[in-house]
mmCIF file with all atom_site columns, C-alpha atoms in Angstrom:
data_model
loop_
_atom_site.group_PDB
_atom_site.id
_atom_site.type_symbol
_atom_site.label_atom_id
_atom_site.label_alt_id
_atom_site.label_comp_id
_atom_site.label_asym_id
_atom_site.label_entity_id
_atom_site.label_seq_id
_atom_site.pdbx_PDB_ins_code
_atom_site.Cartn_x
_atom_site.Cartn_y
_atom_site.Cartn_z
_atom_site.occupancy
_atom_site.B_iso_or_equiv
_atom_site.pdbx_formal_charge
_atom_site.auth_seq_id
_atom_site.auth_comp_id
_atom_site.auth_asym_id
_atom_site.auth_atom_id
_atom_site.pdbx_PDB_model_num
ATOM 1   C CA . MET L 1 1   ? -70.158  14.128 -29.547 1.00 52.00 ? 262 MET L CA 1
ATOM 2   C CA . THR L 1 2   ? -73.596  12.545 -29.490 1.00 57.00 ? 263 THR L CA 1
ATOM 3   C CA . LEU L 1 3   ? -76.895  13.295 -27.849 1.00 65.00 ? 264 LEU L CA 1
ATOM 4   C CA . PRO L 1 4   ? -78.938  10.738 -25.926 1.00 65.00 ? 265 PRO L CA 1
ATOM 5   C CA . LYS L 1 5   ? -81.171  8.939  -28.424 1.00 67.00 ? 266 LYS L CA 1
ATOM 6   C CA . LYS L 1 6   ? -84.250  9.085  -26.205 1.00 72.00 ? 267 LYS L CA 1
ATOM 7   C CA . GLY L 1 7   ? -86.388  12.136 -26.910 1.00 75.00 ? 268 GLY L CA 1
ATOM 8   C CA . LEU L 1 8   ? -84.549  13.244 -30.060 1.00 90.00 ? 269 LEU L CA 1
ATOM 9   C CA . ARG L 1 9   ? -86.525  14.764 -32.879 1.00 93.00 ? 270 ARG L CA 1
ATOM 10  C CA . LYS L 1 10  ? -85.410  14.706 -36.489 1.00 95.00 ? 271 LYS L CA 1
ATOM 11  C CA . ILE L 1 11  ? -85.443  17.445 -39.107 1.00 96.00 ? 272 ILE L CA 1
ATOM 12  C CA . THR L 1 12  ? -84.169  17.831 -42.672 1.00 96.00 ? 273 THR L CA 1
ATOM 13  C CA . VAL L 1 13  ? -82.678  21.142 -43.762 1.00 96.00 ? 274 VAL L CA 1
ATOM 14  C CA . GLY L 1 14  ? -81.534  21.252 -47.374 1.00 92.00 ? 275 GLY L CA 1
ATOM 15  C CA . THR L 1 15  ? -80.064  17.816 -48.059 1.00 92.00 ? 276 THR L CA 1
ATOM 16  C CA . ASN L 1 16  ? -78.843  17.194 -44.491 1.00 94.00 ? 277 ASN L CA 1
ATOM 17  C CA . ARG L 1 17  ? -80.722  15.361 -41.739 1.00 96.00 ? 278 ARG L CA 1
ATOM 18  C CA . TYR L 1 18  ? -80.327  16.394 -38.103 1.00 96.00 ? 279 TYR L CA 1
ATOM 19  C CA . ALA L 1 19  ? -81.398  15.232 -34.677 1.00 95.00 ? 280 ALA L CA 1
ATOM 20  C CA . TRP L 1 20  ? -82.274  17.817 -32.037 1.00 96.00 ? 281 TRP L CA 1
ATOM 21  C CA . SER L 1 21  ? -83.461  18.164 -28.479 1.00 94.00 ? 282 SER L CA 1
ATOM 22  C CA . ALA L 1 22  ? -84.596  21.070 -26.355 1.00 91.00 ? 283 ALA L CA 1
ATOM 23  C CA . THR L 1 23  ? -84.408  21.185 -22.571 1.00 88.00 ? 284 THR L CA 1
ATOM 24  C CA . GLY L 1 24  ? -85.327  23.815 -20.039 1.00 84.00 ? 285 GLY L CA 1
ATOM 25  C CA . ASN L 1 25  ? -83.836  24.924 -16.751 1.00 79.00 ? 286 ASN L CA 1
ATOM 26  C CA . ASP L 1 26  ? -83.816  28.057 -14.583 1.00 72.00 ? 287 ASP L CA 1
ATOM 27  C CA . GLU L 1 27  ? -81.652  29.900 -17.119 1.00 77.00 ? 288 GLU L CA 1
ATOM 28  C CA . GLY L 1 28  ? -83.927  29.288 -20.105 1.00 83.00 ? 289 GLY L CA 1
ATOM 29  C CA . LEU L 1 29  ? -84.263  26.835 -22.972 1.00 88.00 ? 290 LEU L CA 1
ATOM 30  C CA . HIS L 1 30  ? -81.260  24.995 -24.395 1.00 92.00 ? 291 HIS L CA 1
ATOM 31  C CA . LEU L 1 31  ? -81.250  23.638 -27.957 1.00 94.00 ? 292 LEU L CA 1
ATOM 32  C CA . SER L 1 32  ? -78.767  20.975 -29.132 1.00 95.00 ? 293 SER L CA 1
ATOM 33  C CA . VAL L 1 33  ? -78.500  19.843 -32.754 1.00 96.00 ? 294 VAL L CA 1
ATOM 34  C CA . ILE L 1 34  ? -76.312  17.171 -34.378 1.00 95.00 ? 295 ILE L CA 1
ATOM 35  C CA . PRO L 1 35  ? -76.091  16.141 -38.033 1.00 95.00 ? 296 PRO L CA 1
ATOM 36  C CA . LEU L 1 36  ? -77.066  12.472 -38.358 1.00 92.00 ? 297 LEU L CA 1
ATOM 37  C CA . LYS L 1 37  ? -74.172  11.713 -40.732 1.00 90.00 ? 298 LYS L CA 1
ATOM 38  C CA . GLN L 1 38  ? -71.507  13.542 -38.687 1.00 86.00 ? 299 GLN L CA 1
ATOM 39  C CA . GLN L 1 39  ? -72.515  13.002 -35.071 1.00 87.00 ? 300 GLN L CA 1
ATOM 40  C CA . ASP L 1 40  ? -69.304  14.424 -33.634 1.00 88.00 ? 301 ASP L CA 1
ATOM 41  C CA . ASN L 1 41  ? -70.530  17.873 -34.738 1.00 92.00 ? 302 ASN L CA 1
ATOM 42  C CA . LEU L 1 42  ? -72.630  19.911 -32.338 1.00 94.00 ? 303 LEU L CA 1
ATOM 43  C CA . LEU L 1 43  ? -74.673  23.081 -32.577 1.00 95.00 ? 304 LEU L CA 1
ATOM 44  C CA . THR L 1 44  ? -76.092  24.666 -29.420 1.00 95.00 ? 305 THR L CA 1
ATOM 45  C CA . ALA L 1 45  ? -78.166  27.755 -28.662 1.00 94.00 ? 306 ALA L CA 1
ATOM 46  C CA . ARG L 1 46  ? -79.995  29.190 -25.636 1.00 92.00 ? 307 ARG L CA 1
ATOM 47  C CA . PHE L 1 47  ? -83.282  31.081 -25.486 1.00 89.00 ? 308 PHE L CA 1
ATOM 48  C CA . ASP L 1 48  ? -85.045  33.051 -22.769 1.00 82.00 ? 309 ASP L CA 1
ATOM 49  C CA . TYR L 1 49  ? -88.463  31.773 -21.775 1.00 74.00 ? 310 TYR L CA 1
ATOM 50  C CA . HIS L 1 50  ? -90.323  34.990 -22.697 1.00 63.00 ? 311 HIS L CA 1
ATOM 51  C CA . SER L 1 51  ? -92.910  34.281 -20.024 1.00 65.00 ? 312 SER L CA 1
ATOM 52  C CA . ARG L 1 52  ? -96.076  36.284 -19.477 1.00 66.00 ? 313 ARG L CA 1
ATOM 53  C CA . VAL L 1 53  ? -98.059  36.742 -16.292 1.00 74.00 ? 314 VAL L CA 1
ATOM 54  C CA . ALA L 1 54  ? -100.959 34.298 -16.236 1.00 75.00 ? 315 ALA L CA 1
ATOM 55  C CA . GLY L 1 55  ? -102.277 35.296 -12.821 1.00 82.00 ? 316 GLY L CA 1
ATOM 56  C CA . SER L 1 56  ? -101.329 35.810 -9.226  1.00 85.00 ? 317 SER L CA 1
ATOM 57  C CA . THR L 1 57  ? -102.270 34.692 -5.759  1.00 89.00 ? 318 THR L CA 1
ATOM 58  C CA . VAL L 1 58  ? -101.699 36.142 -2.326  1.00 90.00 ? 319 VAL L CA 1
ATOM 59  C CA . THR L 1 59  ? -100.479 33.902 0.474   1.00 91.00 ? 320 THR L CA 1
ATOM 60  C CA . ALA L 1 60  ? -101.879 33.993 4.022   1.00 91.00 ? 321 ALA L CA 1
ATOM 61  C CA . GLU L 1 61  ? -98.846  36.131 4.926   1.00 93.00 ? 322 GLU L CA 1
ATOM 62  C CA . GLY L 1 62  ? -99.787  38.710 2.281   1.00 90.00 ? 323 GLY L CA 1
ATOM 63  C CA . VAL L 1 63  ? -97.051  37.787 -0.188  1.00 91.00 ? 324 VAL L CA 1
ATOM 64  C CA . GLU L 1 64  ? -98.117  38.033 -3.824  1.00 89.00 ? 325 GLU L CA 1
ATOM 65  C CA . ILE L 1 65  ? -96.998  35.128 -6.017  1.00 87.00 ? 326 ILE L CA 1
ATOM 66  C CA . MET L 1 66  ? -96.989  35.664 -9.775  1.00 80.00 ? 327 MET L CA 1
ATOM 67  C CA . HIS L 1 67  ? -97.902  32.724 -12.027 1.00 78.00 ? 328 HIS L CA 1
ATOM 68  C CA . LEU L 1 68  ? -96.082  32.767 -15.358 1.00 69.00 ? 329 LEU L CA 1
ATOM 69  C CA . LYS L 1 69  ? -96.893  31.031 -18.623 1.00 67.00 ? 330 LYS L CA 1
ATOM 70  C CA . GLN L 1 70  ? -94.140  30.171 -21.044 1.00 64.00 ? 331 GLN L CA 1
ATOM 71  C CA . GLN L 1 71  ? -94.532  31.928 -24.385 1.00 64.00 ? 332 GLN L CA 1
ATOM 72  C CA . LEU L 1 72  ? -91.673  30.306 -26.303 1.00 73.00 ? 333 LEU L CA 1
ATOM 73  C CA . VAL L 1 73  ? -91.847  26.757 -27.591 1.00 80.00 ? 334 VAL L CA 1
ATOM 74  C CA . ILE L 1 74  ? -88.944  25.305 -29.551 1.00 87.00 ? 335 ILE L CA 1
ATOM 75  C CA . THR L 1 75  ? -90.540  24.000 -32.745 1.00 89.00 ? 336 THR L CA 1
ATOM 76  C CA . GLY L 1 76  ? -89.167  22.582 -35.962 1.00 92.00 ? 337 GLY L CA 1
ATOM 77  C CA . LEU L 1 77  ? -89.406  26.050 -37.519 1.00 93.00 ? 338 LEU L CA 1
ATOM 78  C CA . VAL L 1 78  ? -87.198  27.550 -34.791 1.00 92.00 ? 339 VAL L CA 1
ATOM 79  C CA . VAL L 1 79  ? -84.710  24.679 -35.156 1.00 95.00 ? 340 VAL L CA 1
ATOM 80  C CA . ARG L 1 80  ? -84.614  25.097 -38.937 1.00 96.00 ? 341 ARG L CA 1
ATOM 81  C CA . ARG L 1 81  ? -83.901  28.828 -38.580 1.00 94.00 ? 342 ARG L CA 1
ATOM 82  C CA . VAL L 1 82  ? -81.140  28.188 -36.039 1.00 95.00 ? 343 VAL L CA 1
ATOM 83  C CA . ILE L 1 83  ? -79.491  25.638 -38.363 1.00 96.00 ? 344 ILE L CA 1
ATOM 84  C CA . VAL L 1 84  ? -79.653  27.998 -41.348 1.00 96.00 ? 345 VAL L CA 1
ATOM 85  C CA . HIS L 1 85  ? -78.250  30.838 -39.201 1.00 94.00 ? 346 HIS L CA 1
ATOM 86  C CA . ALA L 1 86  ? -75.393  28.592 -37.991 1.00 95.00 ? 347 ALA L CA 1
ATOM 87  C CA . ILE L 1 87  ? -74.517  27.564 -41.554 1.00 95.00 ? 348 ILE L CA 1
ATOM 88  C CA . ASN L 1 88  ? -74.480  31.243 -42.553 1.00 94.00 ? 349 ASN L CA 1
ATOM 89  C CA . GLU L 1 89  ? -72.096  31.850 -39.616 1.00 91.00 ? 350 GLU L CA 1
ATOM 90  C CA . GLY L 1 90  ? -69.689  29.201 -40.951 1.00 92.00 ? 351 GLY L CA 1
ATOM 91  C CA . TRP L 1 91  ? -70.830  26.000 -39.248 1.00 93.00 ? 352 TRP L CA 1
ATOM 92  C CA . ASP L 1 92  ? -70.367  23.129 -41.722 1.00 92.00 ? 353 ASP L CA 1
ATOM 93  C CA . PRO L 1 93  ? -72.437  20.076 -40.734 1.00 91.00 ? 354 PRO L CA 1
ATOM 94  C CA . ARG L 1 94  ? -70.452  17.850 -43.120 1.00 90.00 ? 355 ARG L CA 1
ATOM 95  C CA . ARG L 1 95  ? -67.011  18.720 -41.718 1.00 90.00 ? 356 ARG L CA 1
ATOM 96  C CA . LYS L 1 96  ? -65.779  16.561 -38.855 1.00 90.00 ? 357 LYS L CA 1
ATOM 97  C CA . GLY L 1 97  ? -65.542  18.063 -35.369 1.00 90.00 ? 358 GLY L CA 1
ATOM 98  C CA . MET L 1 98  ? -67.474  21.289 -36.026 1.00 90.00 ? 359 MET L CA 1
ATOM 99  C CA . ILE L 1 99  ? -68.791  22.596 -32.693 1.00 92.00 ? 360 ILE L CA 1
ATOM 100 C CA . LEU L 1 100 ? -70.619  25.913 -32.537 1.00 93.00 ? 361 LEU L CA 1
ATOM 101 C CA . ASN L 1 101 ? -72.280  27.517 -29.530 1.00 93.00 ? 362 ASN L CA 1
ATOM 102 C CA . LEU L 1 102 ? -74.460  30.378 -30.738 1.00 93.00 ? 363 LEU L CA 1
ATOM 103 C CA . GLY L 1 103 ? -75.050  31.509 -27.151 1.00 89.00 ? 364 GLY L CA 1
ATOM 104 C CA . ARG L 1 104 ? -78.223  33.331 -26.142 1.00 87.00 ? 365 ARG L CA 1
ATOM 105 C CA . MET L 1 105 ? -80.486  34.007 -29.086 1.00 84.00 ? 366 MET L CA 1
ATOM 106 C CA . GLU L 1 106 ? -83.746  35.784 -29.738 1.00 77.00 ? 367 GLU L CA 1
ATOM 107 C CA . VAL L 1 107 ? -86.468  34.005 -31.651 1.00 65.00 ? 368 VAL L CA 1
ATOM 108 C CA . PHE L 1 108 ? -86.422  35.191 -35.238 1.00 57.00 ? 369 PHE L CA 1
#
């Protein structure tokens, strides 16, 4: 199982190198990670946006529209922590065919 090569970022955790990507949709942020040496392995996790109100406007009809600013950004530090957490949960990046979906996570 591989990820599209365009837009992948790379990170080293311990002695293993990984490629990762983060995408967003209405449900939140989705993180996908693959080990570079065992690309049929996959690690996924989801995060809520943790948005904050940045302002509001009122339409001509009197409807208030809230403007939100995203608080969470998936960084290398977040990815590193997710990988370490997955390994502690039994995900082995060196073993063939290891797929782990951590589901919805909180930033830690």
